CSV table of C-alpha atoms and ligand atoms in Angstrom, one decimal:
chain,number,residue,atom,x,y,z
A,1,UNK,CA,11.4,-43.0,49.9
A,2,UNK,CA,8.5,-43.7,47.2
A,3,UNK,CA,8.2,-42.1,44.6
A,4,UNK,CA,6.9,-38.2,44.1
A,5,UNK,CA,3.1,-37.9,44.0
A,6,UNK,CA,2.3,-36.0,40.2
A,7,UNK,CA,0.7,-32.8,40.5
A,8,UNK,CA,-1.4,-33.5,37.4
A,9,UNK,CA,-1.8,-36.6,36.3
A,10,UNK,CA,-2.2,-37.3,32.3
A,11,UNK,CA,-0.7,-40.7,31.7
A,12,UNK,CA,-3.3,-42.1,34.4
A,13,UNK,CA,-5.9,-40.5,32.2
A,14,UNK,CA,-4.9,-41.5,28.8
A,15,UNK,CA,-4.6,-45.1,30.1
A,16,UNK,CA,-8.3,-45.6,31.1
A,17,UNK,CA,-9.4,-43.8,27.6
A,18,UNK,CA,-6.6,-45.3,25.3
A,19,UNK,CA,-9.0,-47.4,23.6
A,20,UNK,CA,-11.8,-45.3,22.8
A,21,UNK,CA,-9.2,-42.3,22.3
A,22,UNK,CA,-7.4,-44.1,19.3
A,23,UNK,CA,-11.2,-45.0,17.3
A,24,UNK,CA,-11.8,-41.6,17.6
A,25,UNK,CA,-8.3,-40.5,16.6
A,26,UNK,CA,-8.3,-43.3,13.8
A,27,UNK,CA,-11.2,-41.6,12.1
A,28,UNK,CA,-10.1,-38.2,12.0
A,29,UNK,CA,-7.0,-39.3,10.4
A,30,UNK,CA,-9.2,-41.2,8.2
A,31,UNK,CA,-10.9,-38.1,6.7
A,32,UNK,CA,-8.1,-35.8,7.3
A,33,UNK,CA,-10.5,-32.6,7.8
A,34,UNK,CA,-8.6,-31.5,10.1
A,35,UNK,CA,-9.7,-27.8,11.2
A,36,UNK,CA,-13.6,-27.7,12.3
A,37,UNK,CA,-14.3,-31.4,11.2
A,38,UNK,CA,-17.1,-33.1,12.1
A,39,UNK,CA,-16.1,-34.2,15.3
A,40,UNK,CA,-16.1,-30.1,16.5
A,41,UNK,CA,-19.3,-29.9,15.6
A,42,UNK,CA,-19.9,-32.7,17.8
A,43,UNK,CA,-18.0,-31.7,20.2
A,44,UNK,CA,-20.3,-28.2,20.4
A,45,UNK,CA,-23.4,-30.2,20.6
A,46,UNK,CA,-22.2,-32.4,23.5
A,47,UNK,CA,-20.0,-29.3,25.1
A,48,UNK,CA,-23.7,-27.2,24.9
A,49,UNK,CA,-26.1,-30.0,26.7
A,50,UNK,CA,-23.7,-30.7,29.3
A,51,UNK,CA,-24.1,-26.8,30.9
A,52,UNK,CA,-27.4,-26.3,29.2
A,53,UNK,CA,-26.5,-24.0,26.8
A,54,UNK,CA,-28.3,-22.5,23.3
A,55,UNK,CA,-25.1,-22.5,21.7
A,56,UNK,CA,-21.6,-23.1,21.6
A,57,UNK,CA,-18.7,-22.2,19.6
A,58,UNK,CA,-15.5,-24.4,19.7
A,59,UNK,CA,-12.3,-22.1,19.8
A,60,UNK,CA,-8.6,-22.5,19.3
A,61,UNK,CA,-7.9,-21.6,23.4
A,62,UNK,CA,-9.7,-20.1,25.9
A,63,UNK,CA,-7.7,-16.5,25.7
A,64,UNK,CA,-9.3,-16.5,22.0
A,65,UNK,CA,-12.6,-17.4,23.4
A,66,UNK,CA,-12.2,-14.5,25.8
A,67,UNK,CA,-10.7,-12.3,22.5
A,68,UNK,CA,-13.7,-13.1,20.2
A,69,UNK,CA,-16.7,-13.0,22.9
A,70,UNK,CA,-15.2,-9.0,23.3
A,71,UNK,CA,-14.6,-8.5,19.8
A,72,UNK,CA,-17.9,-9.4,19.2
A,73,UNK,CA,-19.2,-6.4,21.6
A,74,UNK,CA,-17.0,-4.1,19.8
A,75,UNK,CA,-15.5,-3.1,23.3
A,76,UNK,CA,-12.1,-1.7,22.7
A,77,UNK,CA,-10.3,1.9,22.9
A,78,UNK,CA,-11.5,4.4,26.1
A,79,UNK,CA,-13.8,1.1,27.6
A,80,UNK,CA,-13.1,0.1,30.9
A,81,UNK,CA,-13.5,-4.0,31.6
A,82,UNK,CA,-13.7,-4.7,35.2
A,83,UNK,CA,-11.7,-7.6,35.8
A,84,UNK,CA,-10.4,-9.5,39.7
A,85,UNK,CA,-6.9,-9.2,40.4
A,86,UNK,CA,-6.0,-12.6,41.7
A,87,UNK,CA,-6.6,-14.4,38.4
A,88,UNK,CA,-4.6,-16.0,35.7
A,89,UNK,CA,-2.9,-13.1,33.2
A,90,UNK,CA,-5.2,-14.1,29.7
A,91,UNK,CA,-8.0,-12.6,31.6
A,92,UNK,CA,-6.3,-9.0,31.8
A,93,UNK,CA,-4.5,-9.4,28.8
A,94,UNK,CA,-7.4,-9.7,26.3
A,95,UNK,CA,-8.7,-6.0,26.8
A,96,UNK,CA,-5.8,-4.6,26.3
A,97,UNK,CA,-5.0,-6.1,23.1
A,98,UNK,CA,-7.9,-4.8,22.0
A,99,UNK,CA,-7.0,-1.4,23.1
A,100,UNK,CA,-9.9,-1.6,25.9
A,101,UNK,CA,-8.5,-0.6,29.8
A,102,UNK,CA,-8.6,-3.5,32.4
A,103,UNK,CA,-10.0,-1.5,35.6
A,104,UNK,CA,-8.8,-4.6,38.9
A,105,UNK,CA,-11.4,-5.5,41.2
A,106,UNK,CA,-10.2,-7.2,44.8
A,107,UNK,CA,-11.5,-10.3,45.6
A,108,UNK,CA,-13.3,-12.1,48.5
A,109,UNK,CA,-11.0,-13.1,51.5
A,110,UNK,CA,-12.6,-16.5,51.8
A,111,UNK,CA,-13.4,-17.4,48.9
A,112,UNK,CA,-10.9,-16.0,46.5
A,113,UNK,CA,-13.6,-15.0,44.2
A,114,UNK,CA,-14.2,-11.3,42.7
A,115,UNK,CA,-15.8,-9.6,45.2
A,116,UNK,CA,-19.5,-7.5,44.1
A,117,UNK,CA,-19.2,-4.8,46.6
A,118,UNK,CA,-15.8,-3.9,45.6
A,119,UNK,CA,-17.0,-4.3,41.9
A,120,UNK,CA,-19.5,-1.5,42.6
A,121,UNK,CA,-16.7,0.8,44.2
A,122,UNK,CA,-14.7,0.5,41.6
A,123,UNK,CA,-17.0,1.2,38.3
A,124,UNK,CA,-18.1,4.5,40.4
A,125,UNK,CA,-14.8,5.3,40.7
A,126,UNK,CA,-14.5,5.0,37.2
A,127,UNK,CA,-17.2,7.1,36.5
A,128,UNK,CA,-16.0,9.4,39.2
A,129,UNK,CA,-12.8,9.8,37.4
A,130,UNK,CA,-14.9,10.3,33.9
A,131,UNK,CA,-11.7,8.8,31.5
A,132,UNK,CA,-13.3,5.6,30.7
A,133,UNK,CA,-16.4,4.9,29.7
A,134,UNK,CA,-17.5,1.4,32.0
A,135,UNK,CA,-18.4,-1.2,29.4
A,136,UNK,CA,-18.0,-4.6,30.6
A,137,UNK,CA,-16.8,-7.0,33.7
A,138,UNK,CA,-15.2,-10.3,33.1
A,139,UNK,CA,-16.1,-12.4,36.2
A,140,UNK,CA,-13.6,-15.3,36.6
A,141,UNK,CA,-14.6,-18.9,38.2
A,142,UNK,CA,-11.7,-19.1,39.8
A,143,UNK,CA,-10.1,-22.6,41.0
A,144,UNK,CA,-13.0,-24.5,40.2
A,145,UNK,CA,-15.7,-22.7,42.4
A,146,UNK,CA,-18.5,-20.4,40.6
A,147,UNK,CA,-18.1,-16.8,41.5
A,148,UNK,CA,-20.9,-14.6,43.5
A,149,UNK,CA,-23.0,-14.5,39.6
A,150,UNK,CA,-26.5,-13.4,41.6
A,151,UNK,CA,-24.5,-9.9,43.0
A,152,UNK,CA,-22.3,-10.0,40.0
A,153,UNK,CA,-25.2,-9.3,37.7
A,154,UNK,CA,-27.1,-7.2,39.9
A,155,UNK,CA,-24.1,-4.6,39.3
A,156,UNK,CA,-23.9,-5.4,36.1
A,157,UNK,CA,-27.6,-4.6,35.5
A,158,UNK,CA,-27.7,-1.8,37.3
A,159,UNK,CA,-24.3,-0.1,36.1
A,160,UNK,CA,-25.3,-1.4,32.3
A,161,UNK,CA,-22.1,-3.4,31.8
A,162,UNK,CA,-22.0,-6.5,29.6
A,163,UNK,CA,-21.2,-9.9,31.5
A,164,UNK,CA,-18.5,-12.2,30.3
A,165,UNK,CA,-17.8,-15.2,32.7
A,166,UNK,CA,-14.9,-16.5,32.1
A,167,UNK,CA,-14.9,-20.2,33.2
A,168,UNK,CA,-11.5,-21.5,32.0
A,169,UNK,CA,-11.0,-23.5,35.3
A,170,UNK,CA,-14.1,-24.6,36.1
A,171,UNK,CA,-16.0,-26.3,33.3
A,172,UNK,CA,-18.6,-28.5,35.1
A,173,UNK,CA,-18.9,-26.4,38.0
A,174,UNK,CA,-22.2,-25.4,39.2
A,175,UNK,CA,-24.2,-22.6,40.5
A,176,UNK,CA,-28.1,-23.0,42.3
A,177,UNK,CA,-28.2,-26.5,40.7
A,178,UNK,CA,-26.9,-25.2,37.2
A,179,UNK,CA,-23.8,-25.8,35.1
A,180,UNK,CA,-22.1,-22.8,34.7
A,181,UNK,CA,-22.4,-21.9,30.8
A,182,UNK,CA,-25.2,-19.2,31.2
A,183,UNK,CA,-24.9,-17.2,34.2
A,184,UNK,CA,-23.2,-14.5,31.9
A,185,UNK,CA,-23.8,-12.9,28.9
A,186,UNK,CA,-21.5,-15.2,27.6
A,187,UNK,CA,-19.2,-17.7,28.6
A,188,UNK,CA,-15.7,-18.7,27.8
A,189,UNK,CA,-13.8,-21.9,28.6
A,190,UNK,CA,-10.8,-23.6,28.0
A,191,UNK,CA,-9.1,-26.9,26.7
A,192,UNK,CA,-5.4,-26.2,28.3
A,193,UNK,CA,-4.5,-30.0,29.4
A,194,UNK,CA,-4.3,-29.1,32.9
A,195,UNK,CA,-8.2,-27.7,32.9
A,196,UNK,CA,-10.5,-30.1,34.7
A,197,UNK,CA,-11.5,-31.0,30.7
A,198,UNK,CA,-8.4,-30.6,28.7
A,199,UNK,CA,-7.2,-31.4,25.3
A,200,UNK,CA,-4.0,-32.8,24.0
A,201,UNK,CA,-3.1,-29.2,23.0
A,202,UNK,CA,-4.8,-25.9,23.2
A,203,UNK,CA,-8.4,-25.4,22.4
A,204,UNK,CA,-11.7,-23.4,24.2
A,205,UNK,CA,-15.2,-22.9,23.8
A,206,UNK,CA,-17.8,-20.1,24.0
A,207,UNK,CA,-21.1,-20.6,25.2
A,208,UNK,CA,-24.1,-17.9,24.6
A,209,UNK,CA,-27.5,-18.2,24.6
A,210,UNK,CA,-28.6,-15.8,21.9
A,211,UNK,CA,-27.9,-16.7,17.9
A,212,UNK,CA,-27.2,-13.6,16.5
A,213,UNK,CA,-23.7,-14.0,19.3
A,214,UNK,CA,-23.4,-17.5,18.4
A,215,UNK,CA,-23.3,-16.8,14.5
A,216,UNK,CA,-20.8,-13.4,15.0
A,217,UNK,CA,-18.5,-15.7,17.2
A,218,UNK,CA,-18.4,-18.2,14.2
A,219,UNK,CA,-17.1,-15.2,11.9
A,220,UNK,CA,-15.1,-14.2,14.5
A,221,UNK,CA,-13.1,-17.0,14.6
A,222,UNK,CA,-13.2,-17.6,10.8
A,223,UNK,CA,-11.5,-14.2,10.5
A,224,UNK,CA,-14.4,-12.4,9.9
A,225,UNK,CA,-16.2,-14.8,7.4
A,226,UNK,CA,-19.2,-14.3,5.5
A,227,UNK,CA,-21.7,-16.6,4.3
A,228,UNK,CA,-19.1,-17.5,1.7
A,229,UNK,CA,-15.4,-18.0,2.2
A,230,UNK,CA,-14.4,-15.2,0.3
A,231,UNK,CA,-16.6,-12.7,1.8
A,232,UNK,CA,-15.0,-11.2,4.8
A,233,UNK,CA,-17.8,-9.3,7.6
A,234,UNK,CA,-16.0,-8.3,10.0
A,235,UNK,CA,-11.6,-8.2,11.3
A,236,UNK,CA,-11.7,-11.7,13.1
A,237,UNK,CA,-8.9,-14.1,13.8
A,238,UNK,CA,-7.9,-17.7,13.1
A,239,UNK,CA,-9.7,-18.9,16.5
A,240,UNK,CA,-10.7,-22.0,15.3
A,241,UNK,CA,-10.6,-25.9,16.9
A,242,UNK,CA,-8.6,-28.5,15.6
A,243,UNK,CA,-10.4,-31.7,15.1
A,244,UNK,CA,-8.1,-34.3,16.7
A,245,UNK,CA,-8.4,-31.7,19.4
A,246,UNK,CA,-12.3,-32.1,19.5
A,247,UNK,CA,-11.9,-36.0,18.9
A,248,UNK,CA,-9.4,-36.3,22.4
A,249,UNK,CA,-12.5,-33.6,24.0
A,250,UNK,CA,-15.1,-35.6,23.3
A,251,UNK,CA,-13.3,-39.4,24.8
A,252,UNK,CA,-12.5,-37.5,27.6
A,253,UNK,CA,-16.1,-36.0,28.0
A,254,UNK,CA,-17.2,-39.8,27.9
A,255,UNK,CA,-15.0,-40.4,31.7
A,256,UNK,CA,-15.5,-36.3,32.6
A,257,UNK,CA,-18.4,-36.5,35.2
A,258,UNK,CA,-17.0,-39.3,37.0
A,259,UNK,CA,-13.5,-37.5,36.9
A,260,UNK,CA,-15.5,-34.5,38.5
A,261,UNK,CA,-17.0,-36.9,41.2
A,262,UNK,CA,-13.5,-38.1,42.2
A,263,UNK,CA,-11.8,-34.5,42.5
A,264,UNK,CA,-14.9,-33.7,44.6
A,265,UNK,CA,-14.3,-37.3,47.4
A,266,UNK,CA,-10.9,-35.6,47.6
A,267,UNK,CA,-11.8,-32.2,48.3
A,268,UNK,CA,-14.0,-33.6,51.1
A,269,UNK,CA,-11.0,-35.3,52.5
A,270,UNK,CA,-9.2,-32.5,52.0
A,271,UNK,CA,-11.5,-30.5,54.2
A,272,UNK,CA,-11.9,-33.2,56.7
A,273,UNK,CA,-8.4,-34.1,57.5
A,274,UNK,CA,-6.5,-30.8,56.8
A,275,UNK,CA,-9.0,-28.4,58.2
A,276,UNK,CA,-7.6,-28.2,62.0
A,277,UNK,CA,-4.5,-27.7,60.6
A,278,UNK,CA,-4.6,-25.2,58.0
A,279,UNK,CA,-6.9,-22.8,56.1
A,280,UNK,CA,-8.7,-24.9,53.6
A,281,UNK,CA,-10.9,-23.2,51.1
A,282,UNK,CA,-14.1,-21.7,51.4
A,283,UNK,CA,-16.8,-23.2,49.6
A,284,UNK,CA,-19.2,-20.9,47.8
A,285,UNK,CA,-22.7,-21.2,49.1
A,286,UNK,CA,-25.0,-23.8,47.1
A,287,UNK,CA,-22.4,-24.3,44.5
A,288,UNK,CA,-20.6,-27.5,43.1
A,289,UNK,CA,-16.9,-27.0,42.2
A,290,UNK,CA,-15.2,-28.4,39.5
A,291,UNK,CA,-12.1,-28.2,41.8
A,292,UNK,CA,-9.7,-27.4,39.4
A,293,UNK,CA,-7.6,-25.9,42.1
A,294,UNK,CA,-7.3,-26.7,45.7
A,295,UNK,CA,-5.7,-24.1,47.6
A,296,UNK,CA,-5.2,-23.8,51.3
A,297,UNK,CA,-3.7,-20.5,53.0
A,298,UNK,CA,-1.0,-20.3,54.8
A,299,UNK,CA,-0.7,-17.3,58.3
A,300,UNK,CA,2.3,-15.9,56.2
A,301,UNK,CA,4.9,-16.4,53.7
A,302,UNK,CA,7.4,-18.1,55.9
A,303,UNK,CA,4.5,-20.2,56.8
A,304,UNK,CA,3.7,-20.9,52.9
A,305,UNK,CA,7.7,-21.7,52.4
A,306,UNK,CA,8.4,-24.1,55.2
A,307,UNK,CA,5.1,-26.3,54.5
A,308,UNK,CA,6.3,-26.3,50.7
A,309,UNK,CA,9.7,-27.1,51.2
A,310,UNK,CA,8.5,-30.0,53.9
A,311,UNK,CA,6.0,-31.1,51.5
A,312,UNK,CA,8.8,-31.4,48.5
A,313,UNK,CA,10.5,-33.8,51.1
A,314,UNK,CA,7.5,-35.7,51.6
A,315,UNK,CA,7.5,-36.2,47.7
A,316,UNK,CA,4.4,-33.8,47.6
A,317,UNK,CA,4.0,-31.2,45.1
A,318,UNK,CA,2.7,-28.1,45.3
A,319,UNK,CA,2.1,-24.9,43.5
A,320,UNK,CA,1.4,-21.3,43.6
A,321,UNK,CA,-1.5,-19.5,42.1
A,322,UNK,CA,-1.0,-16.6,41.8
A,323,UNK,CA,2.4,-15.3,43.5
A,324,UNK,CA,1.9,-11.8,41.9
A,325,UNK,CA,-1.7,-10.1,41.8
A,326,UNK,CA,-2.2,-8.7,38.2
A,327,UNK,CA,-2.1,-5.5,39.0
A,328,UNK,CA,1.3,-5.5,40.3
A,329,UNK,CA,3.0,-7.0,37.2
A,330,UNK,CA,5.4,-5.2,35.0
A,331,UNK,CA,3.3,-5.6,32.1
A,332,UNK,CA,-0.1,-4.1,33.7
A,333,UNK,CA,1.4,-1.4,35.5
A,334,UNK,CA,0.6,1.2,33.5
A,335,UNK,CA,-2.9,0.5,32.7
A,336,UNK,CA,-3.6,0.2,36.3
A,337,UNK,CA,-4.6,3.7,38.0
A,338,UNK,CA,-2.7,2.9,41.2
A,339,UNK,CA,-5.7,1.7,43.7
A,340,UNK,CA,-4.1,-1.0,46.5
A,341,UNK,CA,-5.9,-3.9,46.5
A,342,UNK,CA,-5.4,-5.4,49.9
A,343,UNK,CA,-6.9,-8.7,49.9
A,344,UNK,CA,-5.4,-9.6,46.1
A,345,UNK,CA,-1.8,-8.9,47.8
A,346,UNK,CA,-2.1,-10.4,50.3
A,347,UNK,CA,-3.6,-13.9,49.3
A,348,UNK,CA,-0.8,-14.2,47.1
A,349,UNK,CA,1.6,-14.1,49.4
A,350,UNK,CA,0.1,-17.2,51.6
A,351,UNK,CA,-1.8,-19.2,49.5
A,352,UNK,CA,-0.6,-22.9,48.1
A,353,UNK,CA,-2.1,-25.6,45.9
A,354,UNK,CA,-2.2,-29.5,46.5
A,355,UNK,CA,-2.7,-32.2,43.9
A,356,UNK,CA,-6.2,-32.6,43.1
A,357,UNK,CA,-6.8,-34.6,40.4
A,358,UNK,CA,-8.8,-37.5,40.0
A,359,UNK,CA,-5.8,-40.1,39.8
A,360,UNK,CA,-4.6,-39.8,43.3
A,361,UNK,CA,-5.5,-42.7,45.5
A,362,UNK,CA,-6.4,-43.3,48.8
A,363,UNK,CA,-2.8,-43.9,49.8
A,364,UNK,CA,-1.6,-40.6,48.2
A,365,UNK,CA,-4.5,-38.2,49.8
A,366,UNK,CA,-3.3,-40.0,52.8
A,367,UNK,CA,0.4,-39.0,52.4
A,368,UNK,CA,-0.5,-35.6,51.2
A,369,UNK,CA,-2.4,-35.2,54.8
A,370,UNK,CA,-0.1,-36.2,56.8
A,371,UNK,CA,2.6,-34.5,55.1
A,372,UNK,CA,0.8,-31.0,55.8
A,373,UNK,CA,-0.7,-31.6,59.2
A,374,UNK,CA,3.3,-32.4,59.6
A,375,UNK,CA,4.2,-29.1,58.2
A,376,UNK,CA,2.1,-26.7,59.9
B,1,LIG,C1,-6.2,-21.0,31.5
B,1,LIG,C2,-7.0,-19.7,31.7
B,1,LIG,C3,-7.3,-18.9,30.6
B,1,LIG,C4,-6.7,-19.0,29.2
B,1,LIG,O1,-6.9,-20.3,28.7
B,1,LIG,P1,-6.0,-20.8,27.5
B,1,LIG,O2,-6.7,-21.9,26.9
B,1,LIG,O3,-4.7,-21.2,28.1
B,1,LIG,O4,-5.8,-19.7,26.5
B,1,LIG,C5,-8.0,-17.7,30.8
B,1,LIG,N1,-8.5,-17.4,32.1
B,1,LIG,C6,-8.2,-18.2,33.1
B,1,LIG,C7,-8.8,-17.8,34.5
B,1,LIG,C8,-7.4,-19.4,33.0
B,1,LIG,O5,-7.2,-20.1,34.1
């Protein structure tokens, strides 16, 4: 048999950038500032005109860019931040470790997005209930795709809740023929190296278009700074970038939008080939994904186990995201005031993840095709 397919593929990567990867690494050893050197502030500039934003912040990850932007607000004990289910755990954790109350939203069946209507149920049963006071909603782009931002802000508007979007997966995405970067109050994103734009490490970004946020997130992440090191504003952290980190962002920034274009010709594949055969994902109207994820669904869990264990035989991988809604974990239990959240549950039990990234060839989407139209 030939060889396994890699889910992700990073060596493929840092081949076609080793050159210009180890000038820009070169220099940063050269001047050794190695926290917030110049290339972060590079990075920022070229990071803010790529989604069209006032300003951005480079961070240390993006659970810190998602800690600082609600820092910032002062949101904390007794606020509730309305938050999807089906998402990665940073998104739920953050609140919480600032004392605030993550309130889960369900998401949309076909898309896998939050879902606005439920949104709107859910901060009226908060207000209903009269514990929390409903503060703020943290709307995930999740697997790439921009979620419903339009209806998201329309509740957020009329319920008064601030807007946080938090775009880890799906840097480059668009919305209405815009970058995602300021659909939301603010914006966070992160450098994981499996994100569509990934570092060699951890790292994130926050994108705003107001100063007086973009100057507060600069403290922030300075724990608290003031206009001199030794005056401290505010409790902050130690959120800040490393350079080399900012030096791999910015060679990988120079191969990003043709990287986007290739995950894109496979998603089209994708749809075309697999979409007798299984579920393949909706596509959220008039959007562009960053396709970070592509997940098809599965009629059950047997279903989702017998294509996965054919694909591993085919030398296919595959992955879950999520197997456990959020609301169901161990660790969110108790914050969590017991409402079922059918379509959340459900998903998770049927949904499955193929290789997506911009490495694969012809010959491997091929094999990947086959081996789920074999499987289902
Ligand atoms: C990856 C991810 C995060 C956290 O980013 P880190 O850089 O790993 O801290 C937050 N939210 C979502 C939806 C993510 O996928």
């Amino acid at each position: 048999m030939t060889a396994a397919i890699p889910f992700l593929d990073l060596k493929g990567q840092q081949a076609r950038i080793a050159g210009d990867l180890r000038v820009r690494l070169d220099a940063v050893l050269a001047h050794c500032q190695f926290v917030l050197g110049p290339e972060v502030t590079a990075l920022e500039g070229k990071l803010a005109g790529f989604c069209g934003a006032a300003h951005c912040v480079a961070v240390s990850s993006g659970t810190d860019a998602l800690q600082i932007a609600l820092m910032a607000e002062g949101i904390g004990r007794g606020d509730a931040v309305f938050l999807p289910a089906f998402t990665y755990t940073a998104t739920a954790e953050v609140p919480l470790v600032l004392g605030a109350t993550p309130v889960f939203v369900d998401i949309d069946e076909k898309t896998f997005q939050i879902d606005p209507a439920a949104l709107a149920v859910r901060v009226a049963e908060v207000r209903r209930a009269g514990r929390l006071r409903p503060r703020a909603l943290i709307g995930v782009d999740l697997f790439g795709q921009p979620a419903d931002w339009p209806a998201l802000r329309a509740v957020a508007a009329a319920e008064g809740l601030y807007t946080l979007d938090d775009c880890a997966q799906s840097f480059g995405a668009a919305l209405h023929g815009v970058r995602l970067g300021t659909v939301a109050d603010a914006t966070a994103t992160s450098f994981f190296p499996s994100k569509p734009l990934g570092a060699y490490g951890d790292g994130g970004a926050l994108f705003c278009q107001s100063a007086e946020r973009a100057a507060l997130y600069r403290s922030l992440r300075t724990h608290g700074e003031g206009t001199t090191r030794y005056e401290v504003l505010h409790t902050g952290m130690n959120g800040r970038l490393d350079t080399l980190q900012a030096a791999v962002l910015l060679s990988k920034l120079t191969v990003f939008e043709d990287e986007l274009a290739a995950r894109a010709r496979i998603a089209d594949a994708y749809d075309a080939r697999l979409a007798n055969a299984v579920r393949v994902p909706a596509r959220v109207g008039n959007s562009v994904s960053a396709w970070a994820i592509y997940a098809i669904l599965l009629s059950d869990s047997a279903a989702r186990e017998r294509m996965q264990a054919g694909l591993r035989a085919a030398g296919v991988p595959s992955a879950i995201y999520y197997p456990r809604p959020l609301h169901t974990q161990p660790a969110y239990r108790e914050a969590h005031d017991g409402t079922v959240l059918p379509v959340s549950e459900d998903i998770a039990t049927r949904i499955l993840a193929l290789p997506i990234h911009p490495y694969l060839t012809e010959a491997d989407v091929d094999r990947i095709c086959a081996a789920v139209c074999a499987n289902a």
